[in-house]
Amino acid sequence: MTSKNIQQRITELRSILDDYNHRYYVLSQPVISDQKFDMLMKELEKLEAENPDFFDSNSPTQRVGSDLNKEFEQVRHQYSMLSLSNSYSEEELRDFDQKIRKLTDQKFEYVCELKYDGTSISLRYKNGMLDKAITRGDGTFGDDVTNNVRTIRSIPLKLKGGGYPEEFEIRGEILLPFSEFDRLNEEREEEGEAPFANVRNAASGTLKSQKSSVVAERKLDAYFYYLLDENLPADGHLENLQATKEWGFKISPDTRKCVDMNEVIAFIRKWNTRRFELPVATDGIVIKVNSLSLQQYLGTTAKSPRWAIAYKYKAEQASTILQSVSFQVGRTGAVTPVANLDPVQLAGTTVKRATLHNADIIKNLDLHLGDTVFVEKGGEIIPKIVGVDMAARHPMAQPVDFIRNCPECGTPLIRKEGEAAHYCPNEDGCPPQIKGKMEHFISRKAMNIDGLGAETIDLLFNEGLIKNIADIYDLQKDQISRLERLGDKSAERILKSLSESRQIPFEKVLFALGIRYVGETVAKILAHRLMNIENIINASLEELTAVDEIGGRIAESVRSYFSNPENIGLITRLKQKGLQMQLDEESLANRSAKLEGLSIIISGTFEKNSRDDLKKMIEQNGGKNVSSISGNTSYLLAGNNIGPSKLEKANKLNIPIISEDDFLKMIG
Ligand code: IVH
C-alpha cells in the first residue's frame, strides 16, 4: 500500500469504528458482531502501530470506552481496570501459550473461567465491610455506585469468617439473569418504555439507575473473579478465589484448573453449547495463568495483562434471503419493522423473522428486497440482521422503504425529536392500541380481571362489543357467554371479577388507565401526593413536576392524557361504575404535611419498623426519602450498624442525626 492508501484506510476505519461505537454504546443498537468489530479494530491498531505518523489521540483505538455518568461521584481506581485481549480461534490460543512459554521455563497451570456478559464492578472492603463499589468507567476513574450495589443480594456487605486482608479489592461481573430480563422487558413494554436490547445493557442500565430502589427490585446477581491486594492468602489465583468463597462471595462453580492448552481447549469446547443452560449470559471463556508470581513476572501491556486472554464464542450466523418487511404496531403505537426471511437453521432453531428495530437500522444496512442477508443470534433473544451480501444483490432490487402511514389504521406516522421509533398518533382509533390499552387495563397488576385475557378482548373487540376500557363494565352475561370457547361459567367469572374490581385501590386504577410513562411506581406516587383523580386532572405542569420523582416527560404525558375530553369521559363513566378514584380511608388518615420540604436519608437497621415502613412514613407525611447525603439533606435517620462513612459525612455537613424514636415523635 502507498502511504496515501494507508492514510485513507486508517481514516476509513476510524470513521467506521466511531459509528459502530456510537450505535453500540449510545443507541444500544449494535449492527455488527463483536468479532467483526474486533477484527476492524485490530486492523486499525496494526496500521497505526506501523505508521506512527498518522497518530491521533481521538482515534477509536485510544479509548477503552467509558461508562462515566455525571450523576455519580467519580472515584479513581486504586489499581486501574484493564481489559482482556480477545481471541476467536484455537490457533490464537496456542500462540498465546507459546508466547508465555518463551518467557518462562517454569511449569505452570491455567485456570479457565466462564466469561460472564454483564457489567464489571470493583468492590473495596475495609475491615470486612463493603466500603466502595466502583464501575469500570474509563479504567482509571469509575462511578461510585455503592448505594446501588448494596441492594444486590448476592454481594456480601459484611464478610463471613476471617483471614481476609484488612483492606482489599475484589472484581467481578454484575449480571441480570435471563428470567429477570424477560420480566423487566415485559414490564417496560407495558409501561410504554423501549425494551432493553440485551442482558448486558439491562444490567449496566440498572446499575446506573438514579434510584437504588429500582436496582433492588430488579434482582441483579454478581460473580467474582479477581482478588487484588499486596498480601493475598495464596500464590494461586484459584486458591484465592476459593478463599473469597468462604468470606461470602459468589464465585462461579464452573471454574477449572487446566495443565495445558489441550485441556483448556477441551474446556472451551465443552461450554460451547452447555453455556446456554446457565441462568445468566456468557460470551466466552477467560484463560488465566494461575500463579500470581508468574502473573507478576509476565506483567501487563498498557491495555491488558499478558497472563490472561479471553476466548470469545462466535455468535452463530447464517445467511438467507430477505423476502419482505412487515410493520407491527404495538400497544403504545410504536411501529417496529420485522424482516420476513427464507427459513434458515440457526443455533438450534429455525429462524423466519428478524427484528429491524427502526428506520435507521434499515437505512444503515441499505436493505433491498431479495437481498442475501446475514442473521445472527447473539445475546439477544430475537435474531437480528447484521449485514448484507452486496455482491449477491440483484441490479434491479428495490430498496426497503419505511412506511409513512399506520398499517392498521392509515394515520400518518410521526417521529419525535431525538427518538428512533415511528409512532402512530391515533391512540383512540388504532385497533392494536385500543386492544393493547384494554389488555393492560385488565392485567394482573392493574384491575386484575379474572377470566378476561388478550384473546377474549380480541373477540369482544372484533364483535364490536367493547371499544374502550369503560365499555368492559357494560358487558352483559349473554354477550360474553355467546362467544366462541366461552360459556355461562366463564361469563359469570368475568362479571364477578369486574364487580370485585371496584375495590381495587386508586393507585392501581390510575396505573390501569395506561397513561404513557405512568408505571406502577409513578401511579403510586401521584395517587399518594394528589389524593384523588380530580386533583390529578386539574394539576398544572408545575404542580406535577413539583412532586418528587415526577419529571417533565411524565408531567407532560399526564397533562396530555387529561386534556383529551374522551379520556375525561372514560373516567366519568368508570367513576359511575364505582371504581376507586381516590385514596382509601386508611391512607388518607395516615397522611400529614409534618415533613413537608424535608429530605431524610435512612441508614442502618431499626428495631420498631422496617426500612420500607419508615420510607413509607416519610412519604405519607410529605417528606422526601433520599438515598445519598448532600448539603440539602435535612436529617439522617440512623439505626444500628450505620456505616462510618455516612456518619462522618453527616457530621462534616452538619446534618442533624435522629433516632427511630426521634423520628416517630416528629410525625406524632
Ligand atoms: S478478568 C485484568 N475474568 O470481561 C483482567 N473478566 O474483557 C480482568 N469478564 O472487564 C478481567 N468474566 O467485565 C475476568 N471470569 C472473568 C470474566 C471477566 C467476564 C469481563 C470483565 C472484564 C472484561 C474483559
XYZ file of C-alpha atoms and ligand atoms in Angstrom:
692
model
C 0.000 0.000 0.000
C 1.185 3.504 -0.718
C 1.331 5.992 2.099
C -1.765 7.715 0.703
C -3.683 4.441 0.601
C -2.658 3.666 4.157
C -3.833 7.027 5.357
C -7.100 6.567 3.526
C -7.688 3.168 5.091
C -6.872 4.499 8.568
C -9.357 7.358 8.169
C -11.976 4.983 6.870
C -11.505 2.500 9.717
C -11.665 5.274 12.309
C -14.922 6.562 10.946
C -16.491 3.088 10.667
C -15.433 2.196 14.218
C -16.658 5.512 15.624
C -20.021 4.877 14.061
C -20.233 1.325 15.413
C -19.216 2.566 18.860
C -21.992 5.126 18.799
C -24.563 2.549 17.789
C -23.394 0.168 20.460
C -22.871 2.457 23.437
C -25.193 5.375 22.782
C -28.053 3.899 20.807
C -27.758 0.378 22.294
C -28.389 -0.931 18.813
C -25.364 -2.871 17.673
C -25.349 -3.613 13.953
C -22.283 -5.827 13.602
C -20.904 -8.755 15.563
C -18.278 -8.243 18.278
C -15.962 -10.384 16.226
C -16.196 -8.190 13.154
C -15.749 -5.113 15.338
C -12.621 -6.586 16.948
C -11.258 -7.528 13.534
C -11.586 -3.968 12.248
C -10.126 -2.603 15.478
C -7.144 -4.949 15.208
C -6.579 -3.875 11.618
C -6.579 -0.223 12.672
C -4.295 -0.881 15.657
C -1.823 -2.617 13.376
C -1.833 0.151 10.763
C -1.408 2.806 13.436
C 1.438 0.924 15.095
C 3.238 0.567 11.764
C 2.599 4.181 10.788
C 3.134 6.345 13.875
C 2.978 9.483 11.701
C -0.772 9.086 11.485
C -1.263 9.034 15.249
C -4.428 10.744 16.513
C -5.347 10.956 20.182
C -9.015 10.841 19.165
C -8.729 7.601 17.253
C -11.138 4.874 18.445
C -8.046 2.817 19.374
C -7.224 5.414 22.017
C -10.247 4.838 24.154
C -11.324 1.939 26.232
C -14.903 3.167 26.264
C -16.375 4.898 29.260
C -19.451 4.438 31.334
C -18.950 7.553 33.446
C -22.174 9.259 34.445
C -22.285 12.812 35.746
C -24.861 11.956 38.372
C -22.409 9.773 40.277
C -19.286 10.759 42.118
C -16.197 9.786 40.165
C -13.528 7.892 42.045
C -10.017 6.926 40.988
C -9.367 3.191 40.878
C -6.590 2.073 43.182
C -5.487 -0.450 40.539
C -6.546 0.562 37.042
C -9.124 -1.711 35.471
C -7.555 -3.305 32.420
C -9.436 -5.279 29.855
C -8.568 -8.611 28.283
C -7.283 -9.249 24.806
C -9.750 -11.265 22.786
C -9.224 -14.341 20.669
C -11.580 -16.265 18.423
C -9.668 -19.375 17.421
C -7.767 -22.245 18.972
C -4.780 -21.140 16.931
C -4.705 -17.746 18.638
C -4.797 -19.524 21.990
C -1.826 -21.692 21.051
C 0.061 -18.503 20.098
C -0.780 -17.032 23.486
C 0.541 -20.196 25.178
C 3.740 -20.153 23.083
C 4.440 -16.526 23.960
C 4.284 -17.326 27.667
C 6.443 -20.428 27.276
C 9.061 -18.318 25.537
C 9.228 -16.060 28.569
C 9.455 -18.799 31.182
C 10.738 -22.364 31.590
C 8.705 -22.759 34.728
C 5.908 -25.348 34.835
C 2.565 -23.649 35.286
C -1.175 -24.183 35.190
C -4.062 -22.305 33.656
C -7.422 -21.512 35.186
C -10.429 -21.454 32.865
C -13.433 -19.356 33.826
C -16.680 -18.557 32.117
C -16.675 -15.064 30.684
C -19.809 -13.548 32.132
C -21.563 -10.996 29.958
C -22.716 -8.215 32.223
C -21.051 -5.113 33.586
C -17.854 -5.160 35.619
C -17.600 -3.877 39.149
C -14.772 -3.243 41.572
C -15.502 -3.540 45.286
C -13.327 -2.310 48.151
C -13.657 -3.858 51.583
C -12.304 -2.341 54.787
C -12.215 -4.402 57.974
C -14.630 -6.874 56.494
C -17.216 -4.281 55.436
C -18.148 -3.143 51.945
C -16.672 0.323 51.590
C -16.996 1.285 47.934
C -18.335 -0.094 44.690
C -16.983 1.491 41.534
C -17.844 0.840 37.896
C -15.115 0.365 35.346
C -15.592 3.843 33.874
C -12.637 4.645 31.651
C -10.412 2.158 33.513
C -8.762 4.878 35.634
C -11.828 6.612 37.082
C -15.179 4.966 37.698
C -18.600 5.918 39.070
C -19.256 5.391 42.745
C -22.360 3.181 42.696
C -22.029 1.891 46.260
C -25.636 2.636 47.209
C -26.954 0.731 44.245
C -24.608 -2.202 44.759
C -25.694 -2.566 48.364
C -29.085 -3.698 47.104
C -27.646 -6.716 45.279
C -28.392 -9.667 47.480
C -25.501 -11.866 46.401
C -22.910 -9.228 47.318
C -21.798 -9.513 50.968
C -21.956 -6.218 52.857
C -20.199 -7.778 55.830
C -17.741 -10.625 55.295
C -18.030 -14.022 56.932
C -15.304 -15.960 58.743
C -11.845 -14.439 58.992
C -8.485 -14.433 57.288
C -9.340 -11.685 54.833
C -6.911 -8.780 54.417
C -7.736 -5.633 56.382
C -8.301 -3.810 53.107
C -8.629 -5.341 49.681
C -10.283 -5.052 46.315
C -12.297 -7.690 44.506
C -13.667 -7.540 40.985
C -16.481 -9.313 39.312
C -19.354 -9.069 36.926
C -22.838 -7.816 37.701
C -25.484 -9.713 35.794
C -29.181 -9.693 35.150
C -30.488 -13.285 34.955
C -32.458 -14.112 31.789
C -35.662 -14.666 33.776
C -35.432 -11.173 35.270
C -34.594 -9.727 31.858
C -37.786 -11.171 30.396
C -39.885 -9.932 33.296
C -38.339 -6.467 33.115
C -38.848 -6.096 29.381
C -42.453 -7.206 29.646
C -42.959 -4.565 32.293
C -41.215 -1.895 30.206
C -43.348 -2.646 27.192
C -46.435 -2.474 29.367
C -45.382 0.951 30.542
C -44.604 2.181 27.058
C -40.804 2.197 27.512
C -38.439 0.761 24.926
C -37.306 -2.728 25.982
C -33.597 -3.353 26.687
C -31.834 -4.839 23.667
C -29.874 -7.419 25.674
C -28.986 -8.526 29.186
C -25.724 -6.584 29.220
C -27.424 -3.236 28.563
C -30.108 -4.100 31.065
C -27.511 -4.878 33.755
C -25.461 -1.723 33.230
C -28.561 0.448 32.828
C -29.932 -0.891 36.082
C -26.663 -0.487 37.969
C -26.552 3.170 36.979
C -30.129 3.893 37.859
C -30.568 7.044 39.946
C -32.734 5.200 42.403
C -31.355 2.322 44.410
C -34.915 1.102 44.958
C -35.139 0.404 41.232
C -31.908 -1.570 41.440
C -33.212 -3.534 44.397
C -36.368 -4.556 42.535
C -34.515 -5.930 39.572
C -32.673 -8.743 41.344
C -29.214 -8.360 39.872
C -26.675 -11.061 40.565
C -22.861 -10.991 40.711
C -19.966 -13.404 40.234
C -16.437 -12.552 41.360
C -13.252 -13.473 39.529
C -10.341 -11.316 40.577
C -8.893 -10.576 44.022
C -6.325 -7.770 44.357
C -4.087 -6.944 47.273
C -0.439 -6.851 48.214
C -0.972 -9.619 50.818
C -3.162 -12.366 49.471
C -3.747 -15.709 51.199
C -2.144 -17.887 48.477
C 0.049 -17.733 45.352
C -2.681 -19.391 43.275
C -5.441 -17.293 41.691
C -7.925 -20.133 42.063
C -6.920 -20.801 45.675
C -7.537 -17.133 46.466
C -10.926 -17.231 44.793
C -11.794 -20.278 46.881
C -10.868 -18.303 49.999
C -13.195 -15.473 48.935
C -15.994 -18.014 48.746
C -15.534 -18.604 52.486
C -15.827 -14.849 53.048
C -19.236 -14.844 51.387
C -18.564 -14.038 47.732
C -20.271 -15.834 44.924
C -17.749 -17.421 42.630
C -18.510 -19.494 39.582
C -18.883 -23.208 40.362
C -17.662 -23.946 36.828
C -14.086 -22.653 37.089
C -11.438 -25.331 36.399
C -7.667 -25.719 36.514
C -6.029 -26.975 33.303
C -2.492 -28.294 32.982
C -2.011 -27.272 29.349
C -3.655 -25.754 26.253
C -5.180 -29.094 25.237
C -7.164 -29.170 28.455
C -8.084 -25.509 28.001
C -9.412 -26.226 24.521
C -11.400 -29.203 25.775
C -12.978 -26.914 28.403
C -13.853 -24.344 25.729
C -15.474 -26.967 23.508
C -17.449 -28.371 26.400
C -19.008 -24.989 27.201
C -19.708 -24.032 23.590
C -23.287 -25.278 23.878
C -23.601 -26.023 27.585
C -23.391 -22.345 28.447
C -26.897 -21.861 27.077
C -28.235 -23.891 30.018
C -26.968 -21.300 32.522
C -29.365 -18.748 34.061
C -27.096 -15.852 33.041
C -25.362 -14.761 29.837
C -21.809 -15.748 28.967
C -19.930 -14.868 25.812
C -16.676 -16.767 26.138
C -14.037 -18.282 28.383
C -11.288 -16.408 30.239
C -7.968 -18.223 30.498
C -5.596 -17.073 33.242
C -2.165 -18.188 34.435
C -2.862 -19.439 37.949
C 0.393 -18.499 39.702
C 0.385 -14.892 40.924
C 4.166 -14.718 40.941
C 4.240 -15.822 37.316
C 1.467 -13.315 36.560
C 3.604 -10.600 38.069
C 6.643 -11.714 36.117
C 4.693 -11.660 32.834
C 3.230 -8.234 33.601
C 0.761 -6.239 31.518
C 0.664 -4.107 28.394
C -0.994 -0.685 28.534
C -4.368 -2.273 27.955
C -4.389 -5.854 29.160
C -2.466 -8.424 31.186
C -0.066 -10.784 29.380
C -1.121 -13.586 31.711
C -4.720 -13.789 30.589
C -6.743 -13.942 27.399
C -10.418 -14.151 26.555
C -11.738 -16.670 24.074
C -14.975 -15.366 22.613
C -17.553 -17.726 21.217
C -18.723 -16.795 17.767
C -22.290 -15.616 17.723
C -23.890 -18.088 15.369
C -24.551 -16.653 11.949
C -26.405 -17.836 8.896
C -27.219 -16.314 5.548
C -30.657 -16.287 3.978
C -32.902 -14.243 1.697
C -34.952 -11.229 2.764
C -38.452 -11.824 1.410
C -40.288 -8.811 2.735
C -40.521 -6.380 5.610
C -43.686 -6.073 7.669
C -44.549 -3.415 10.194
C -46.083 -4.125 13.580
C -47.944 -1.630 15.716
C -47.595 -2.123 19.470
C -49.800 -1.089 22.374
C -48.061 2.271 22.632
C -48.328 2.933 18.911
C -44.624 2.304 18.281
C -44.085 0.798 14.843
C -41.499 -1.994 14.618
C -40.208 -3.236 11.272
C -39.761 -7.002 11.059
C -37.842 -8.848 8.350
C -39.516 -11.915 6.851
C -36.826 -14.370 5.818
C -36.482 -17.644 3.984
C -36.419 -20.115 6.911
C -32.862 -20.967 7.991
C -31.357 -23.076 10.815
C -29.518 -21.033 13.437
C -28.280 -22.043 16.902
C -30.717 -24.923 17.115
C -33.872 -23.143 15.959
C -35.466 -22.251 12.629
C -35.360 -18.537 12.033
C -38.043 -16.985 9.830
C -38.112 -13.461 11.139
C -35.624 -10.936 12.445
C -36.151 -7.619 14.140
C -35.029 -4.485 12.340
C -35.713 -2.166 15.321
C -36.282 1.103 13.432
C -35.888 3.106 10.233
C -32.225 3.990 10.907
C -31.208 0.356 11.032
C -32.875 -0.298 7.658
C -31.176 2.740 6.167
C -27.765 1.849 7.533
C -27.947 -1.702 6.311
C -29.112 -0.275 2.968
C -31.581 -3.170 2.788
C -33.138 -4.148 -0.542
C -35.876 -6.719 -1.090
C -34.440 -10.083 -2.133
C -31.070 -9.320 -0.507
C -28.924 -12.121 0.846
C -28.601 -11.136 4.492
C -26.583 -12.415 7.453
C -28.566 -13.133 10.572
C -27.015 -13.558 13.969
C -28.217 -14.754 17.326
C -26.110 -13.084 19.947
C -27.074 -12.122 23.481
C -30.385 -11.048 22.024
C -33.308 -13.396 22.098
C -34.646 -12.317 18.714
C -32.202 -12.749 15.839
C -31.024 -9.667 14.010
C -29.678 -8.849 10.584
C -26.021 -7.892 10.850
C -25.097 -7.398 7.223
C -25.933 -7.709 3.561
C -24.054 -9.609 0.888
C -23.758 -6.696 -1.562
C -22.157 -8.854 -4.261
C -25.245 -11.034 -4.369
C -27.691 -8.135 -4.842
C -29.805 -8.156 -7.984
C -29.191 -4.954 -10.002
C -32.929 -4.239 -10.127
C -33.539 -4.870 -6.416
C -35.851 -2.336 -4.742
C -34.747 -0.610 -1.537
C -36.835 -1.238 1.587
C -38.829 1.891 2.420
C -40.194 2.708 5.823
C -43.957 3.126 5.676
C -45.489 6.582 6.046
C -48.940 5.524 7.293
C -50.033 3.195 10.041
C -50.621 -0.299 8.576
C -53.571 -0.769 10.958
C -55.498 2.483 10.692
C -53.865 4.503 7.920
C -52.980 7.517 10.091
C -49.750 9.285 9.022
C -46.908 8.204 11.332
C -44.876 10.649 13.409
C -41.324 10.526 14.668
C -40.496 12.551 17.753
C -37.358 14.642 18.003
C -34.458 12.517 19.226
C -36.408 9.252 19.168
C -35.579 6.339 16.916
C -39.086 4.924 16.664
C -42.006 5.977 14.470
C -45.387 6.203 16.210
C -48.978 6.035 15.125
C -50.556 9.010 16.939
C -54.122 7.682 16.610
C -54.242 6.417 20.198
C -58.011 6.117 20.435
C -58.763 4.845 16.968
C -55.989 2.414 16.080
C -57.099 -1.193 16.821
C -53.864 -2.631 18.298
C -53.541 0.452 20.504
C -57.138 0.231 21.699
C -56.872 -3.503 22.354
C -53.476 -3.025 23.989
C -54.952 -0.429 26.355
C -57.734 -2.803 27.322
C -55.333 -5.706 27.837
C -53.221 -3.525 30.081
C -56.319 -2.352 31.971
C -57.430 -5.897 32.864
C -53.906 -7.219 33.569
C -52.926 -8.709 36.911
C -51.014 -5.694 38.191
C -53.790 -3.337 37.139
C -57.504 -4.220 37.535
C -56.749 -7.943 37.722
C -59.865 -9.177 35.907
C -60.010 -12.921 36.245
C -61.089 -14.823 33.139
C -60.500 -11.980 30.705
C -57.364 -12.243 28.603
C -55.906 -10.924 25.377
C -57.862 -13.457 23.319
C -61.222 -12.607 24.860
C -60.528 -8.896 24.479
C -59.782 -9.592 20.834
C -63.076 -11.443 20.385
C -65.120 -8.810 22.209
C -63.470 -6.020 20.245
C -63.943 -7.733 16.901
C -67.627 -8.349 17.714
C -67.949 -4.612 18.349
C -68.942 -5.179 21.983
C -66.161 -3.105 23.541
C -64.382 -0.084 22.125
C -62.729 1.271 25.257
C -61.973 0.374 28.876
C -65.262 1.730 30.217
C -67.274 -0.472 27.825
C -65.878 -3.524 29.636
C -68.081 -2.671 32.619
C -71.206 -2.532 30.414
C -70.818 -6.151 29.257
C -73.839 -8.391 29.806
C -73.670 -12.070 30.647
C -75.201 -13.315 27.396
C -72.875 -11.136 25.304
C -69.918 -12.980 26.784
C -71.337 -16.493 27.012
C -72.285 -16.425 23.313
C -68.648 -16.071 22.291
C -66.617 -18.924 20.916
C -64.931 -21.060 23.598
C -66.684 -19.172 26.393
C -69.817 -20.224 28.239
C -72.057 -19.350 31.179
C -69.369 -20.258 33.700
C -66.690 -18.047 32.133
C -69.154 -15.213 31.750
C -70.111 -15.411 35.425
C -66.492 -15.487 36.465
C -65.679 -12.397 34.397
C -68.675 -10.447 35.703
C -67.853 -11.385 39.303
C -64.286 -10.271 38.853
C -65.400 -6.992 37.238
C -67.677 -6.349 40.154
C -64.891 -7.114 42.642
C -62.512 -4.783 40.821
C -64.438 -1.865 42.302
C -62.391 -2.489 45.443
C -59.061 -2.160 43.627
C -57.168 0.780 45.199
C -56.952 4.123 43.424
C -53.226 3.856 42.666
C -53.849 0.690 40.660
C -56.803 2.223 38.822
C -54.546 5.125 37.885
C -51.903 2.681 36.634
C -54.580 0.724 34.745
C -55.534 3.780 32.658
C -52.346 3.177 30.685
C -51.071 6.754 30.592
C -47.708 6.713 28.861
C -44.767 6.739 31.338
C -47.109 6.239 34.297
C -45.970 2.848 35.523
C -46.799 1.254 38.852
C -44.387 3.388 40.862
C -45.311 6.700 39.280
C -49.011 5.922 39.690
C -48.435 5.232 43.357
C -46.548 8.481 43.860
C -49.184 10.526 42.039
C -52.035 8.873 43.923
C -50.436 9.473 47.305
C -49.435 13.056 46.578
C -52.557 14.294 44.841
C -55.029 12.002 46.616
C -57.827 11.882 44.058
C -58.483 11.916 40.348
C -59.870 15.476 40.294
C -56.628 16.849 41.728
C -54.646 14.954 39.122
C -56.903 16.079 36.283
C -56.607 19.690 37.393
C -52.890 19.690 38.239
C -50.791 22.064 36.128
C -47.421 21.081 34.689
C -45.710 22.982 37.529
C -47.755 21.226 40.192
C -46.947 17.869 38.669
C -43.216 18.437 38.346
C -43.156 19.745 41.913
C -43.914 16.172 43.014
C -40.657 14.367 43.784
C -39.580 11.985 41.074
C -42.051 13.348 38.522
C -40.045 14.853 35.690
C -41.087 16.919 32.686
C -41.617 13.929 30.416
C -44.069 12.253 32.796
C -45.822 15.516 33.675
C -46.389 16.352 30.018
C -47.750 12.917 29.318
C -50.187 13.203 32.253
C -51.321 16.650 31.099
C -51.818 15.486 27.563
C -53.851 12.455 28.698
C -56.225 14.500 30.834
C -56.621 17.314 28.342
C -58.289 14.855 25.980
C -62.068 15.101 26.543
C -62.505 11.450 25.530
C -60.337 10.364 28.439
C -62.284 12.569 30.841
C -65.451 10.904 29.529
C -63.989 7.474 30.213
C -63.059 8.429 33.748
C -66.529 9.811 34.451
C -68.025 6.509 33.304
C -65.568 4.426 35.337
C -66.380 6.511 38.377
C -70.093 5.930 37.818
C -69.368 2.213 37.701
C -67.952 2.524 41.211
C -64.193 2.306 40.615
C -61.937 3.875 43.260
C -60.988 7.375 42.199
C -59.428 8.495 45.458
C -57.109 7.164 48.150
C -58.716 4.832 50.671
C -59.603 5.971 54.197
C -56.583 4.359 55.812
C -54.047 6.025 53.512
C -55.852 9.332 53.919
C -55.930 9.033 57.715
C -52.182 8.419 57.886
C -51.322 11.443 55.798
C -49.863 14.673 57.111
C -47.645 17.514 55.954
C -45.395 17.326 59.020
C -42.312 16.545 56.955
C -43.148 18.860 54.066
C -39.982 20.125 52.414
C -37.663 17.817 54.370
C -35.205 15.377 52.798
C -34.405 12.421 55.003
C -31.831 9.713 54.480
C -32.280 6.358 56.210
C -29.231 4.342 57.246
C -28.716 1.206 59.353
C -31.173 -1.299 60.793
C -34.115 -0.418 63.036
C -35.899 -2.050 65.944
C -39.529 -0.965 65.624
C -40.066 -0.566 61.896
C -38.604 -1.949 58.716
C -36.749 0.443 56.434
C -39.567 0.151 53.909
C -42.119 1.159 56.525
C -40.006 4.130 57.540
C -39.748 5.187 53.904
C -43.500 4.953 53.572
C -43.988 7.070 56.710
C -41.648 9.740 55.360
C -43.622 9.885 52.126
C -47.030 9.808 53.801
C -46.026 12.777 55.887
C -44.957 14.822 52.923
C -41.198 14.282 53.243
C -38.733 13.030 50.679
C -36.658 9.914 51.206
C -33.220 10.350 49.627
C -30.513 7.776 49.098
C -27.320 9.804 49.323
C -26.188 12.537 51.701
C -25.670 16.037 50.390
C -25.798 19.585 51.738
C -29.549 19.529 51.036
C -30.283 16.585 53.318
C -32.383 17.657 56.336
C -31.908 14.646 58.617
C -30.010 11.402 58.856
C -32.362 8.832 60.355
C -29.816 6.481 61.916
C -30.385 2.932 63.130
C -27.946 0.279 64.313
C -24.809 -0.635 62.358
C -24.817 2.568 60.375
C -21.842 2.915 58.022
C -18.983 5.006 59.490
C -18.513 6.936 56.236
C -22.148 8.078 56.274
C -21.821 9.262 59.863
C -18.638 11.082 59.041
C -20.202 12.762 56.020
C -23.281 13.800 58.031
C -21.068 15.327 60.709
C -18.966 17.130 58.144
C -22.052 18.659 56.520
C -23.636 19.431 59.917
C -26.660 17.290 59.185
C -28.688 16.505 62.324
C -28.764 12.798 63.192
C -32.024 11.462 64.592
C -33.008 8.070 66.037
C -36.053 5.981 65.205
C -37.793 7.296 68.349
C -36.997 10.924 67.468
C -38.499 10.308 64.061
C -41.665 8.700 65.405
C -42.098 11.687 67.736
C -41.678 14.077 64.800
C -44.577 12.549 62.942
C -46.603 12.168 66.124
S -10.670 -10.961 34.435
C -7.224 -7.966 34.144
N -12.491 -12.862 34.401
O -14.576 -9.264 30.695
C -8.279 -8.985 33.962
N -13.015 -10.776 33.361
O -12.884 -8.115 28.513
C -9.580 -8.530 34.454
N -15.302 -10.675 32.456
O -13.775 -6.173 32.136
C -10.739 -9.288 33.972
N -15.929 -12.702 33.052
O -16.006 -7.271 32.770
C -12.171 -11.594 34.029
N -14.032 -14.599 34.510
C -13.718 -13.355 34.143
C -14.637 -12.526 33.454
C -14.240 -11.236 33.072
C -16.291 -11.567 32.470
C -15.385 -9.330 31.835
C -14.943 -8.192 32.718
C -13.781 -7.557 32.010
C -14.000 -7.981 30.599
C -12.686 -8.015 29.869
